Amino acid sequence: MLSTLDELIEEFSDLDPQDQSLYLLELGYELPPFPEHARTEENRVHGCQSQVWLITETEGRGQDAPFTIRADSDSNIVRGLIAILQAAYNGRTAREIIDFDIQAVFRSLHLQQHISPQRRNGLRGMVERIQALALSQLKLSTTNDSAHMPGCRSTAVEAHPSNPSGNGATVRMQPTEIAPGNVADAGSAFNAEQLRQQFPVLCQELAGGMRPVFLDSGASAQKPSCVIEKEREVEEQYYANAYRGRYSFGARVDEELESSREKIAAFINAPNTSCLAFTPGTTIGLNMVAFGWGRKHVQKGDEILISLMEHHANFVPWQQLAKERQATLRFIPLTDDGRLDLDRLPEVLNNRTKVVAICGMSNVLGTINPIDEIARQAHAVGACMVVDGAQSVPHLKTDVQGSEIDFLLFSGHKLYGPTGVGVLYGRPERLDEMDPIFFGGHMIERVYSDHSVWAKPPAKFEAGTLPIIQAIALGTAIAWINDTGLARIHRHEQLLLEEATERLLEISGLKIFGPSTEHKGAIISFRIDDLHPEDLAATLDRNGVFTRHGHHCTMPLHDYLGVSATTRVSFGAYNTQDDIRVLCESVQEAVTRQQKSAVRRSSSTR
Ligand code: PMP
């Protein structure tokens, strides 16, 4: 005898997670038989880890005809989930099914916490199929009755690929509700000295009693204790592979990964977690987009538009793709002060442009690029907007929907998180039209001996074992940023930027590359006459000041600037005014030493 919805909710409320799984199994055993003739490909629900077939039956034809869901699976747990859907939906009319808040049922059953993300995807697939069938019944009866069809909560209807008539159409559901980024008020006081205490690596004493002045966050940011502790927690308490085992460690890992995905989605305002794939980092993510999307959509004679300020990660893949596809790589011209010259955008953007790939913030010039405007113009010619967010995401509020970004890539290690993990965000339609470039386990829905069918995103882009611990700890890093306040961090960094710029420019012979501070983020690259960046770095290092020198993976930009190397300082939330003082005094010391040795040299040659 099948339980009613109220009975199920009551039963579930008393159960712990293990018992819930057993109870789901029991429900599965009791599921009524499914008609053999209905086990067809057309009735299969895709996106489920196990096989699922689902049909609906109605008593009568009109709008008031009650529905009965019939479904089956080769997994008994999934059969248990089907029993829940039956308890929730059976006996309701098409309109009631569409209006019914099934998520509230899942919440009262605490289902989301106790089933694996893959099962959750499968459950979502079943709900979408039921809603689609209800919607097509509603349309059918509306056409037949010529009756008024009341407003529908579903936002769009697409024909199911296996059934273009629309019978069995999939309903695109309302985006998952995601709380807006909890960005604290930018105006409140920011105590960087105190905040620094959360970073163990910065609290140590260097030889000679100096404290580290870490000014290389643009390369990799330091991690607060909470991130380090989270990595340790996973290692010590519940480490297991992800999306594989149904034992409690595996379930916990899956849960933590999904929770991290949710935090990331909210952080960049992604419509849902399915459009976020974990990657090893920005570089790999950009290659995935160039060769997974670009190879499919860029043809001979097409154009790819980037800029000279791009990091090699957002330069070389496009250069390679252009070569491979016989396309042309073009560049948005730069202004004299190192901004993208949007007045000249029409010279290089046209209806042959298939991709515009631009960094949100330059890793050398610090320039913050007007992504919204570029995306608008790119879309106007039908191009795809790719944003290298490696430098911008850690410093500026990113809104992938508001900015109409098609693909956004960023790295965990620049976001106060671990190395080895990054994020590929893709607009759902773009992810659907993108091929994976890595193949193997987890990314498939079904492998046949002669071909394979890909899983839905994000699994489609997550072949093999994920960087599990790092991906979980990235969620913790984002929670830390939210708690600290991205806007407050940004404002603090801008104050440091202004102070450092002013003080550095007082040093004779020092030239900063890039625009004035109002157009840039927390990065300063500079050169000093006659003092090679490498020599400067030696003095800085002796004083405990950690900066980077070289071409910073932007050789074309350095060619354009006419220098082979620059010194770069980049700030993070933990930098202080004292760091700026030590930096500037150390630079001055190196300059003075250089001047003295130049004087000595010239007097000895006289
Ligand atoms: N783009 C930019 C602008 C960067 O600064 C970097 C890192 N220096 C990258 C891409 C590459 O990031 P990752 O090394 O994490 O792949």
Coordinates of C-alpha atoms and ligand atoms in Angstrom, one line a residue:
M1 CA 0.0 0.0 0.0
L2 CA 1.6 3.3 -1.1
S3 CA 1.9 6.0 1.5
T4 CA 0.4 9.5 1.2
L5 CA 2.6 12.5 1.0
D6 CA 1.8 13.5 4.7
E7 CA 2.6 10.0 5.8
L8 CA 5.9 10.1 4.0
I9 CA 6.9 13.5 5.5
E10 CA 6.0 12.2 9.0
E11 CA 8.0 8.9 8.5
F12 CA 11.0 10.8 7.1
S13 CA 11.1 13.3 9.9
D14 CA 12.1 10.6 12.4
L15 CA 14.8 9.0 10.4
D16 CA 18.5 9.6 10.4
P17 CA 20.3 9.7 7.0
Q18 CA 21.2 6.0 6.9
D19 CA 17.6 5.0 7.8
Q20 CA 16.3 7.3 5.1
S21 CA 18.3 5.4 2.5
L22 CA 16.9 2.1 3.8
Y23 CA 13.4 3.6 3.8
L24 CA 13.8 4.7 0.2
L25 CA 14.8 1.2 -0.7
E26 CA 11.7 -0.2 1.0
L27 CA 9.5 2.3 -0.8
G28 CA 11.2 1.2 -4.0
Y29 CA 10.3 -2.5 -3.4
E30 CA 6.6 -1.5 -3.0
L31 CA 6.4 0.4 -6.3
P32 CA 3.6 -1.0 -8.6
P33 CA 4.7 -2.8 -11.7
F34 CA 5.5 -0.7 -14.8
P35 CA 4.0 -1.8 -18.2
E36 CA 6.7 -3.6 -20.2
H37 CA 5.6 -2.0 -23.5
A38 CA 6.4 1.4 -22.0
R39 CA 10.1 0.7 -21.5
T40 CA 11.0 2.5 -24.6
E41 CA 13.8 5.0 -25.4
E42 CA 11.2 7.8 -25.8
N43 CA 10.0 7.2 -22.2
R44 CA 13.5 7.2 -20.8
V45 CA 14.4 10.1 -18.5
H46 CA 17.9 11.3 -19.3
G47 CA 20.3 12.7 -16.8
C48 CA 19.7 9.9 -14.3
Q49 CA 22.6 7.8 -13.2
S50 CA 20.4 4.7 -13.4
Q51 CA 17.9 3.8 -16.1
V52 CA 14.5 5.4 -15.5
W53 CA 11.3 5.2 -17.6
L54 CA 8.4 7.5 -16.9
I55 CA 4.9 7.9 -18.3
T56 CA 1.8 9.6 -17.2
E57 CA -1.8 8.5 -17.5
T58 CA -4.9 10.7 -17.2
E59 CA -8.4 9.8 -16.4
G60 CA -10.2 11.7 -19.2
R61 CA -8.9 14.4 -21.5
G62 CA -9.9 17.8 -20.1
Q63 CA -8.0 20.2 -18.0
D64 CA -9.5 18.7 -14.8
A65 CA -8.3 15.1 -15.6
P66 CA -6.2 13.8 -12.7
F67 CA -2.8 12.5 -13.5
T68 CA -1.2 9.2 -12.5
I69 CA 2.6 8.9 -12.7
R70 CA 4.0 5.6 -13.6
A71 CA 7.7 5.0 -13.6
D72 CA 10.4 2.4 -13.0
S73 CA 14.1 2.2 -12.6
D74 CA 16.8 -0.5 -12.3
S75 CA 17.8 1.1 -9.0
N76 CA 15.6 0.6 -6.0
I77 CA 16.6 3.9 -4.3
V78 CA 15.4 5.6 -7.5
R79 CA 12.2 3.6 -7.3
G80 CA 11.8 5.0 -3.8
L81 CA 12.2 8.5 -5.2
I82 CA 9.6 7.6 -7.8
A83 CA 7.2 6.6 -4.9
I84 CA 7.7 10.1 -3.4
L85 CA 6.9 11.8 -6.7
Q86 CA 3.8 9.6 -7.1
A87 CA 2.7 10.5 -3.5
A88 CA 3.3 14.2 -4.4
Y89 CA 1.7 14.3 -7.9
N90 CA -0.8 11.5 -8.4
G91 CA -4.4 12.7 -8.4
R92 CA -3.4 16.3 -9.3
T93 CA -4.5 17.9 -12.5
A94 CA -2.0 19.2 -15.1
R95 CA -2.3 22.8 -13.8
E96 CA -1.9 21.7 -10.2
I97 CA 1.2 19.7 -11.1
I98 CA 2.8 22.8 -12.8
D99 CA 1.9 25.0 -9.9
F100 CA 2.9 22.5 -7.2
D101 CA 6.0 23.4 -5.2
I102 CA 7.8 20.1 -5.3
Q103 CA 11.0 21.7 -3.9
A104 CA 9.1 22.4 -0.7
V105 CA 8.3 18.6 -0.4
F106 CA 12.0 17.8 -1.0
R107 CA 12.9 20.3 1.7
S108 CA 10.5 18.9 4.2
L109 CA 11.8 15.4 3.6
H110 CA 15.4 16.8 3.8
L111 CA 16.0 14.9 0.6
Q112 CA 18.6 17.2 -0.8
Q113 CA 20.9 16.4 2.2
H114 CA 20.6 12.6 1.8
I115 CA 20.8 11.8 -1.8
S116 CA 23.9 12.1 -4.0
P117 CA 24.1 15.0 -6.5
Q118 CA 23.8 12.6 -9.4
R119 CA 20.6 11.2 -8.0
R120 CA 19.5 14.8 -7.4
N121 CA 20.1 15.5 -11.1
G122 CA 18.1 12.4 -11.9
L123 CA 15.3 13.6 -9.6
R124 CA 15.3 16.9 -11.3
G125 CA 15.1 15.1 -14.7
M126 CA 12.0 13.2 -13.5
V127 CA 10.4 16.4 -12.2
E128 CA 11.1 18.2 -15.4
R129 CA 9.6 15.3 -17.4
I130 CA 6.5 15.2 -15.3
Q131 CA 6.0 19.0 -15.6
A132 CA 6.6 18.8 -19.3
L133 CA 4.0 16.1 -19.7
A134 CA 1.6 18.1 -17.6
L135 CA 2.3 21.2 -19.7
S136 CA 1.7 19.4 -23.0
Q137 CA -1.6 17.9 -21.6
L138 CA -2.6 21.4 -20.6
K139 CA -1.8 22.8 -24.0
L140 CA -3.6 19.9 -25.7
S141 CA -6.8 20.4 -23.6
T142 CA -6.6 24.2 -24.0
T143 CA -6.5 23.7 -27.8
N144 CA -9.3 21.2 -27.6
D145 CA -11.4 23.3 -25.3
S146 CA -10.3 26.7 -26.7
A147 CA -10.2 27.6 -23.1
H148 CA -8.1 30.3 -21.6
M149 CA -4.8 29.0 -20.3
P150 CA -3.9 30.7 -17.1
G151 CA -0.4 32.0 -16.4
C152 CA 2.2 29.3 -16.1
R153 CA 5.1 29.2 -13.6
S154 CA 7.3 27.5 -16.2
T155 CA 9.4 30.1 -18.0
A156 CA 10.0 28.4 -21.3
V157 CA 9.3 25.2 -23.2
E158 CA 11.6 23.5 -25.6
A159 CA 10.9 20.4 -27.7
H160 CA 12.5 17.3 -26.3
P161 CA 15.2 16.2 -28.8
S162 CA 13.7 12.7 -29.0
N163 CA 10.2 14.2 -29.6
P164 CA 10.1 17.4 -31.5
S165 CA 6.3 17.5 -31.5
G166 CA 6.5 18.9 -28.0
N167 CA 4.8 15.9 -26.5
G168 CA 7.3 15.1 -23.7
A169 CA 8.8 18.6 -24.0
T170 CA 11.3 19.6 -21.3
V171 CA 10.3 22.5 -19.2
R172 CA 13.1 24.9 -18.2
M173 CA 12.4 25.4 -14.6
Q174 CA 12.7 28.6 -12.6
P175 CA 16.4 29.1 -11.8
T176 CA 17.4 27.5 -8.5
E177 CA 17.0 30.1 -5.8
I178 CA 20.4 31.3 -4.8
A179 CA 20.9 33.9 -2.1
P180 CA 22.6 37.0 -3.4
G181 CA 26.2 37.4 -2.5
N182 CA 26.6 38.5 1.1
V183 CA 28.9 41.3 0.3
A184 CA 29.3 43.4 3.5
D185 CA 29.0 47.1 3.4
A186 CA 32.0 48.7 1.7
G187 CA 31.9 51.7 4.1
S188 CA 32.6 50.0 7.4
A189 CA 36.1 50.0 9.0
F190 CA 38.6 47.5 7.7
N191 CA 41.3 46.3 10.0
A192 CA 43.9 44.7 7.8
E193 CA 46.4 44.2 10.6
Q194 CA 43.8 42.1 12.5
L195 CA 42.7 40.3 9.3
R196 CA 46.3 39.3 8.7
Q197 CA 46.3 37.3 11.9
Q198 CA 44.0 34.8 10.1
F199 CA 46.9 34.0 7.6
P200 CA 49.4 31.7 9.3
V201 CA 52.0 32.1 6.6
L202 CA 52.0 35.9 7.2
C203 CA 52.3 35.6 11.0
Q204 CA 55.7 34.0 10.9
E205 CA 58.9 35.9 11.6
L206 CA 61.5 35.8 8.9
A207 CA 65.3 35.7 9.6
G208 CA 66.4 39.0 11.1
G209 CA 63.0 39.5 12.8
M210 CA 61.2 40.8 9.7
R211 CA 57.7 40.0 8.9
P212 CA 56.8 38.8 5.4
V213 CA 55.5 41.6 3.2
F214 CA 53.6 39.5 0.7
L215 CA 52.9 41.5 -2.5
D216 CA 52.3 38.7 -5.0
S217 CA 48.7 37.8 -4.5
G218 CA 48.2 38.3 -8.3
A219 CA 50.2 35.2 -8.8
S220 CA 48.7 33.3 -5.9
A221 CA 46.9 34.6 -2.8
Q222 CA 47.6 33.2 0.7
K223 CA 45.0 31.1 2.5
P224 CA 43.2 32.0 5.7
S225 CA 43.2 29.4 8.5
C226 CA 39.6 28.5 7.8
V227 CA 40.6 27.3 4.3
I228 CA 43.6 25.3 5.6
E229 CA 41.4 23.8 8.3
K230 CA 38.7 22.8 5.8
E231 CA 41.3 20.9 3.8
R232 CA 42.4 19.2 6.9
E233 CA 38.9 18.5 7.9
V234 CA 38.2 16.7 4.7
E235 CA 41.5 14.8 4.8
E236 CA 41.0 13.7 8.4
Q237 CA 37.3 13.2 8.8
Y238 CA 35.5 12.0 5.6
Y239 CA 37.8 11.9 2.6
A240 CA 36.5 9.6 -0.2
N241 CA 36.2 9.9 -3.9
A242 CA 33.3 12.1 -5.2
Y243 CA 30.1 11.1 -6.9
R244 CA 31.0 7.4 -6.6
G245 CA 30.3 5.7 -3.3
R246 CA 27.0 5.7 -1.4
Y247 CA 28.7 5.1 1.9
S248 CA 28.6 7.9 4.4
F249 CA 32.0 9.4 3.6
G250 CA 31.2 9.6 -0.1
A251 CA 27.8 11.1 0.6
R252 CA 29.4 13.8 2.8
V253 CA 32.0 14.6 0.1
D254 CA 29.3 14.9 -2.5
E255 CA 27.3 17.2 -0.2
E256 CA 30.3 19.4 0.6
L257 CA 31.1 19.7 -3.1
E258 CA 27.6 20.7 -3.9
S259 CA 27.6 23.2 -1.1
S260 CA 30.8 24.6 -2.6
R261 CA 29.2 24.8 -6.0
E262 CA 26.3 26.7 -4.5
K263 CA 28.5 29.2 -2.8
I264 CA 30.4 29.8 -6.1
A265 CA 27.2 30.1 -8.0
A266 CA 25.9 32.8 -5.6
F267 CA 29.3 34.5 -5.7
I268 CA 29.2 35.1 -9.4
N269 CA 25.4 35.2 -9.7
A270 CA 25.2 32.1 -11.9
P271 CA 21.6 30.9 -12.5
N272 CA 22.3 27.5 -11.0
T273 CA 25.0 25.1 -10.1
S274 CA 24.8 23.0 -13.3
C275 CA 26.5 25.7 -15.2
L276 CA 29.7 25.5 -13.1
A277 CA 32.3 22.9 -13.7
F278 CA 35.3 22.4 -11.5
T279 CA 38.5 22.6 -13.5
P280 CA 42.2 22.5 -12.6
G281 CA 42.4 26.3 -13.1
T282 CA 41.9 29.2 -15.5
T283 CA 44.4 28.0 -18.1
I284 CA 42.8 24.6 -18.5
G285 CA 39.3 26.2 -18.5
L286 CA 40.3 28.6 -21.3
N287 CA 41.6 25.6 -23.3
M288 CA 38.4 23.8 -22.7
V289 CA 36.4 26.7 -24.1
A290 CA 38.7 27.3 -27.0
F291 CA 38.8 23.7 -28.1
G292 CA 35.4 22.5 -26.8
W293 CA 33.3 25.4 -28.0
G294 CA 35.7 27.3 -30.4
R295 CA 36.7 24.3 -32.5
K296 CA 33.0 23.6 -33.2
H297 CA 31.9 27.2 -33.9
V298 CA 34.9 29.0 -35.4
Q299 CA 35.3 28.3 -39.2
K300 CA 37.7 29.3 -41.9
G301 CA 37.7 33.0 -42.4
D302 CA 36.1 33.8 -39.0
E303 CA 37.7 36.1 -36.5
I304 CA 38.7 35.8 -32.9
L305 CA 39.1 39.0 -30.9
I306 CA 41.4 39.3 -27.9
S307 CA 43.7 42.1 -26.7
L308 CA 47.4 42.6 -26.3
M309 CA 47.0 42.7 -22.5
E310 CA 45.9 39.1 -22.3
H311 CA 47.8 36.6 -20.2
H312 CA 49.2 33.8 -22.3
A313 CA 46.4 31.6 -20.9
N314 CA 43.9 33.7 -22.8
F315 CA 46.2 34.3 -25.8
V316 CA 47.9 31.1 -26.9
P317 CA 44.8 28.8 -27.0
W318 CA 43.1 31.3 -29.3
Q319 CA 46.2 31.7 -31.4
Q320 CA 46.3 27.9 -31.7
L321 CA 42.7 27.7 -32.5
A322 CA 42.9 30.4 -35.1
K323 CA 45.8 28.5 -36.8
E324 CA 43.9 25.3 -36.7
R325 CA 40.6 26.7 -38.0
Q326 CA 42.3 29.1 -40.5
A327 CA 40.7 32.0 -38.6
T328 CA 42.2 35.4 -37.9
L329 CA 43.3 36.5 -34.5
R330 CA 42.6 40.2 -34.0
F331 CA 43.3 42.6 -31.2
I332 CA 41.3 45.4 -29.6
P333 CA 43.6 48.4 -29.7
L334 CA 45.0 49.8 -26.5
T335 CA 44.9 53.4 -25.4
D336 CA 48.2 55.1 -24.6
D337 CA 47.6 54.5 -20.9
G338 CA 46.8 50.8 -21.2
R339 CA 43.1 50.6 -21.5
L340 CA 41.0 48.9 -24.2
D341 CA 40.2 51.6 -26.8
L342 CA 36.4 51.0 -27.2
D343 CA 36.2 53.9 -29.6
R344 CA 38.2 51.7 -32.0
L345 CA 36.2 48.5 -31.3
P346 CA 34.2 48.8 -34.5
E347 CA 37.5 48.6 -36.4
V348 CA 38.0 45.0 -35.2
L349 CA 34.6 43.7 -34.3
N350 CA 32.3 42.6 -37.1
N351 CA 30.0 39.8 -38.1
R352 CA 32.9 37.5 -38.8
T353 CA 33.9 37.7 -35.1
K354 CA 32.9 34.5 -33.4
V355 CA 34.6 34.9 -30.1
V356 CA 35.6 37.9 -28.0
A357 CA 38.0 36.8 -25.2
I358 CA 39.1 39.4 -22.7
C359 CA 40.4 39.5 -19.2
G360 CA 38.2 41.2 -16.5
M361 CA 41.4 42.7 -15.1
S362 CA 44.9 42.8 -16.6
N363 CA 47.5 40.9 -14.5
V364 CA 50.1 43.5 -15.5
L365 CA 48.5 46.8 -16.1
G366 CA 45.8 46.3 -13.5
T367 CA 43.3 47.7 -16.0
I368 CA 39.7 46.9 -15.2
N369 CA 38.0 46.2 -18.5
P370 CA 34.4 47.3 -19.3
I371 CA 33.1 43.7 -19.7
D372 CA 29.4 44.7 -19.8
E373 CA 29.9 47.1 -22.7
I374 CA 32.2 44.7 -24.6
A375 CA 29.7 41.8 -24.1
R376 CA 26.9 43.9 -25.4
Q377 CA 28.8 44.8 -28.6
A378 CA 30.0 41.2 -29.0
H379 CA 26.5 39.9 -28.8
A380 CA 25.3 42.5 -31.2
V381 CA 27.4 40.8 -33.9
G382 CA 26.6 37.3 -32.6
A383 CA 30.0 36.6 -31.0
C384 CA 30.5 34.6 -27.9
M385 CA 31.9 36.5 -24.9
V386 CA 34.6 34.8 -22.9
V387 CA 36.0 36.4 -19.8
D388 CA 39.3 35.5 -18.2
G389 CA 38.3 36.2 -14.6
A390 CA 41.5 35.0 -13.0
Q391 CA 42.4 38.5 -11.8
S392 CA 39.0 40.2 -11.6
V393 CA 36.9 37.6 -9.7
P394 CA 39.0 37.9 -6.5
H395 CA 38.7 41.7 -6.4
L396 CA 35.4 42.8 -8.1
K397 CA 31.8 41.7 -7.8
T398 CA 31.2 39.5 -10.8
D399 CA 27.6 39.1 -12.1
V400 CA 27.7 36.6 -15.0
Q401 CA 24.0 37.2 -15.8
G402 CA 24.0 40.9 -15.4
S403 CA 27.1 41.2 -17.6
E404 CA 25.9 38.7 -20.1
I405 CA 29.0 36.7 -20.0
D406 CA 29.0 33.4 -22.0
F407 CA 32.0 31.8 -20.4
L408 CA 33.9 32.9 -17.3
L409 CA 37.0 31.2 -16.0
F410 CA 38.9 31.7 -12.8
S411 CA 41.3 30.0 -10.4
G412 CA 40.9 29.0 -6.7
H413 CA 44.4 29.9 -5.8
K414 CA 44.0 33.6 -6.5
L415 CA 40.8 33.7 -4.5
Y416 CA 42.4 32.8 -1.1
G417 CA 41.7 29.1 -2.0
P418 CA 43.7 26.1 -2.9
T419 CA 45.8 25.5 -6.1
G420 CA 44.7 22.8 -8.5
V421 CA 41.1 23.9 -8.7
G422 CA 39.3 26.5 -10.8
V423 CA 35.9 27.1 -12.2
L424 CA 34.4 27.1 -15.7
Y425 CA 31.1 29.0 -15.8
G426 CA 29.1 28.7 -19.0
R427 CA 25.7 30.1 -19.9
P428 CA 23.5 26.9 -20.0
E429 CA 22.9 27.2 -23.8
R430 CA 26.6 27.6 -24.4
L431 CA 27.5 24.6 -22.3
D432 CA 25.0 22.5 -24.2
E433 CA 26.6 23.5 -27.5
M434 CA 30.2 22.9 -26.2
D435 CA 31.9 19.6 -26.5
P436 CA 34.1 18.1 -23.8
I437 CA 37.8 17.9 -24.6
F438 CA 38.6 15.4 -21.8
F439 CA 37.0 12.0 -21.9
G440 CA 36.6 9.2 -19.5
G441 CA 34.8 8.4 -16.2
H442 CA 32.0 10.5 -14.8
M443 CA 31.5 12.6 -17.9
I444 CA 29.3 10.1 -19.7
E445 CA 25.7 9.2 -19.5
R446 CA 26.1 5.9 -21.4
V447 CA 29.0 4.2 -23.1
Y448 CA 28.3 1.9 -26.0
S449 CA 31.0 -0.2 -27.8
D450 CA 30.9 2.2 -30.7
H451 CA 30.0 5.6 -29.2
S452 CA 29.2 7.4 -26.0
V453 CA 26.6 9.8 -24.8
W454 CA 27.8 12.6 -22.6
A455 CA 26.3 13.4 -19.2
K456 CA 24.7 16.8 -18.7
P457 CA 26.8 19.7 -17.5
P458 CA 28.6 20.0 -15.2
A459 CA 29.5 16.3 -15.2
K460 CA 30.1 16.5 -19.0
F461 CA 33.1 18.7 -18.3
E462 CA 34.4 16.9 -15.2
A463 CA 36.1 13.8 -16.6
G464 CA 37.9 11.7 -14.0
T465 CA 38.4 12.4 -10.3
L466 CA 38.0 16.0 -9.3
P467 CA 40.4 17.9 -7.1
I468 CA 38.0 17.0 -4.3
I469 CA 39.6 18.6 -1.3
Q470 CA 40.5 21.8 -3.2
A471 CA 37.1 22.2 -4.7
I472 CA 35.5 21.9 -1.2
A473 CA 37.9 24.3 0.3
L474 CA 37.3 26.8 -2.5
G475 CA 33.7 27.1 -1.2
T476 CA 35.2 27.9 2.3
A477 CA 37.4 30.6 0.7
I478 CA 34.4 32.1 -1.0
A479 CA 32.5 32.1 2.3
W480 CA 35.5 33.8 3.9
I481 CA 35.4 36.5 1.2
N482 CA 31.7 37.0 1.7
D483 CA 32.1 37.2 5.5
T484 CA 35.0 39.7 5.1
G485 CA 33.0 41.6 2.4
L486 CA 34.2 41.7 -1.2
A487 CA 33.3 45.4 -1.4
R488 CA 35.3 46.2 1.8
I489 CA 38.3 44.2 0.5
H490 CA 38.1 46.1 -2.8
R491 CA 37.9 49.4 -1.1
H492 CA 40.8 48.6 1.2
E493 CA 42.9 47.4 -1.8
Q494 CA 42.1 50.6 -3.7
L495 CA 43.3 52.7 -0.8
L496 CA 46.6 50.7 -0.8
L497 CA 46.8 51.1 -4.6
E498 CA 46.5 54.9 -4.4
E499 CA 48.9 55.2 -1.6
A500 CA 51.5 52.9 -3.2
T501 CA 51.1 54.6 -6.6
E502 CA 51.7 58.0 -5.1
R503 CA 54.7 56.9 -3.0
L504 CA 56.3 54.9 -5.8
L505 CA 56.0 57.8 -8.2
E506 CA 58.1 59.9 -5.8
I507 CA 61.1 57.6 -6.6
S508 CA 63.2 59.1 -9.3
G509 CA 63.3 57.2 -12.6
L510 CA 60.3 55.0 -11.7
K511 CA 57.6 54.5 -14.3
I512 CA 54.3 52.7 -13.7
F513 CA 52.7 50.9 -16.7
G514 CA 48.9 51.1 -16.9
P515 CA 46.1 53.6 -16.4
S516 CA 45.4 55.9 -13.4
T517 CA 44.1 54.2 -10.2
E518 CA 40.4 54.9 -11.0
H519 CA 40.6 52.5 -14.0
K520 CA 42.6 49.8 -12.3
G521 CA 42.6 47.2 -9.6
A522 CA 45.2 46.1 -7.0
I523 CA 48.2 45.7 -9.3
I524 CA 51.1 47.9 -10.0
S525 CA 53.8 47.1 -12.6
F526 CA 56.8 49.4 -12.9
R527 CA 60.3 49.8 -14.1
I528 CA 63.1 52.0 -12.8
D529 CA 65.7 53.5 -15.2
D530 CA 68.9 51.5 -15.1
L531 CA 67.7 49.1 -12.4
H532 CA 66.8 45.7 -13.8
P533 CA 63.7 44.2 -12.2
E534 CA 65.8 41.1 -11.2
D535 CA 68.3 43.3 -9.3
L536 CA 65.5 45.1 -7.6
A537 CA 63.9 41.8 -6.7
A538 CA 67.1 40.7 -4.8
T539 CA 67.0 43.8 -2.6
L540 CA 63.3 43.5 -2.0
D541 CA 63.6 39.8 -1.1
R542 CA 66.4 40.7 1.4
N543 CA 63.9 43.0 3.1
G544 CA 61.2 40.4 3.2
V545 CA 59.2 42.1 0.4
F546 CA 57.9 39.4 -2.0
T547 CA 57.1 40.8 -5.5
R548 CA 57.3 39.3 -8.9
H549 CA 59.4 40.3 -11.8
G550 CA 59.5 39.2 -15.4
H551 CA 57.0 39.2 -18.3
H552 CA 54.2 37.8 -16.1
C553 CA 53.1 35.5 -19.0
T554 CA 52.3 38.5 -21.2
M555 CA 55.2 38.7 -23.7
P556 CA 53.2 40.4 -26.4
L557 CA 52.2 43.1 -23.9
H558 CA 55.8 43.6 -22.8
D559 CA 56.9 43.8 -26.5
Y560 CA 54.2 46.5 -26.9
L561 CA 55.4 48.3 -23.8
G562 CA 59.0 48.1 -25.1
V563 CA 60.4 46.3 -22.1
S564 CA 61.4 42.7 -21.5
A565 CA 60.4 42.6 -17.8
T566 CA 58.7 44.6 -15.1
T567 CA 58.4 44.4 -11.4
R568 CA 54.9 43.7 -10.3
V569 CA 53.3 44.3 -6.9
S570 CA 49.8 43.0 -6.3
F571 CA 47.7 43.4 -3.2
G572 CA 45.3 41.2 -1.2
A573 CA 43.0 41.8 1.7
Y574 CA 45.8 41.2 4.2
N575 CA 48.2 43.9 2.9
T576 CA 48.6 46.9 5.2
Q577 CA 49.9 50.4 5.0
D578 CA 53.0 49.2 6.7
D579 CA 53.6 46.8 3.8
I580 CA 53.5 49.8 1.4
R581 CA 55.9 51.7 3.6
V582 CA 58.4 48.8 3.6
L583 CA 57.9 48.3 -0.1
C584 CA 58.6 51.9 -1.0
E585 CA 61.6 52.2 1.4
S586 CA 63.1 49.0 0.0
V587 CA 62.7 50.2 -3.6
Q588 CA 64.3 53.5 -2.6
E589 CA 67.1 51.6 -1.0
A590 CA 67.8 49.6 -4.2
V591 CA 67.7 52.8 -6.3
T592 CA 70.1 54.5 -3.9
R593 CA 72.5 51.6 -4.0
Q594 CA 72.3 51.5 -7.7
Q595 CA 73.0 55.2 -8.0
K596 CA 76.0 54.9 -5.6
S597 CA 77.5 52.0 -7.5
A598 CA 77.0 53.9 -10.8
V599 CA 78.9 56.9 -9.3
R600 CA 81.6 54.5 -8.2
R601 CA 81.8 52.9 -11.6
S602 CA 82.0 56.2 -13.4
S603 CA 84.7 57.6 -11.1
S604 CA 86.8 54.4 -11.4
T605 CA 86.7 54.6 -15.2
R606 CA 87.7 58.3 -15.2
Ligands
PMP1 N1 44.7 34.8 -16.7 C1 45.3 35.8 -15.9 C2 44.8 37.2 -16.1 C3 46.1 35.4 -14.9 O1 46.7 36.4 -14.1 C4 46.5 34.1 -14.7 C5 47.5 33.7 -13.6 N2 48.6 34.4 -13.5 C6 45.9 33.1 -15.5 C7 45.0 33.5 -16.5 C8 46.3 31.7 -15.4 O2 45.8 31.1 -14.2 P1 46.2 29.7 -13.7 O3 47.7 29.7 -13.7 O4 45.6 29.6 -12.4 O5 45.6 28.7 -14.7

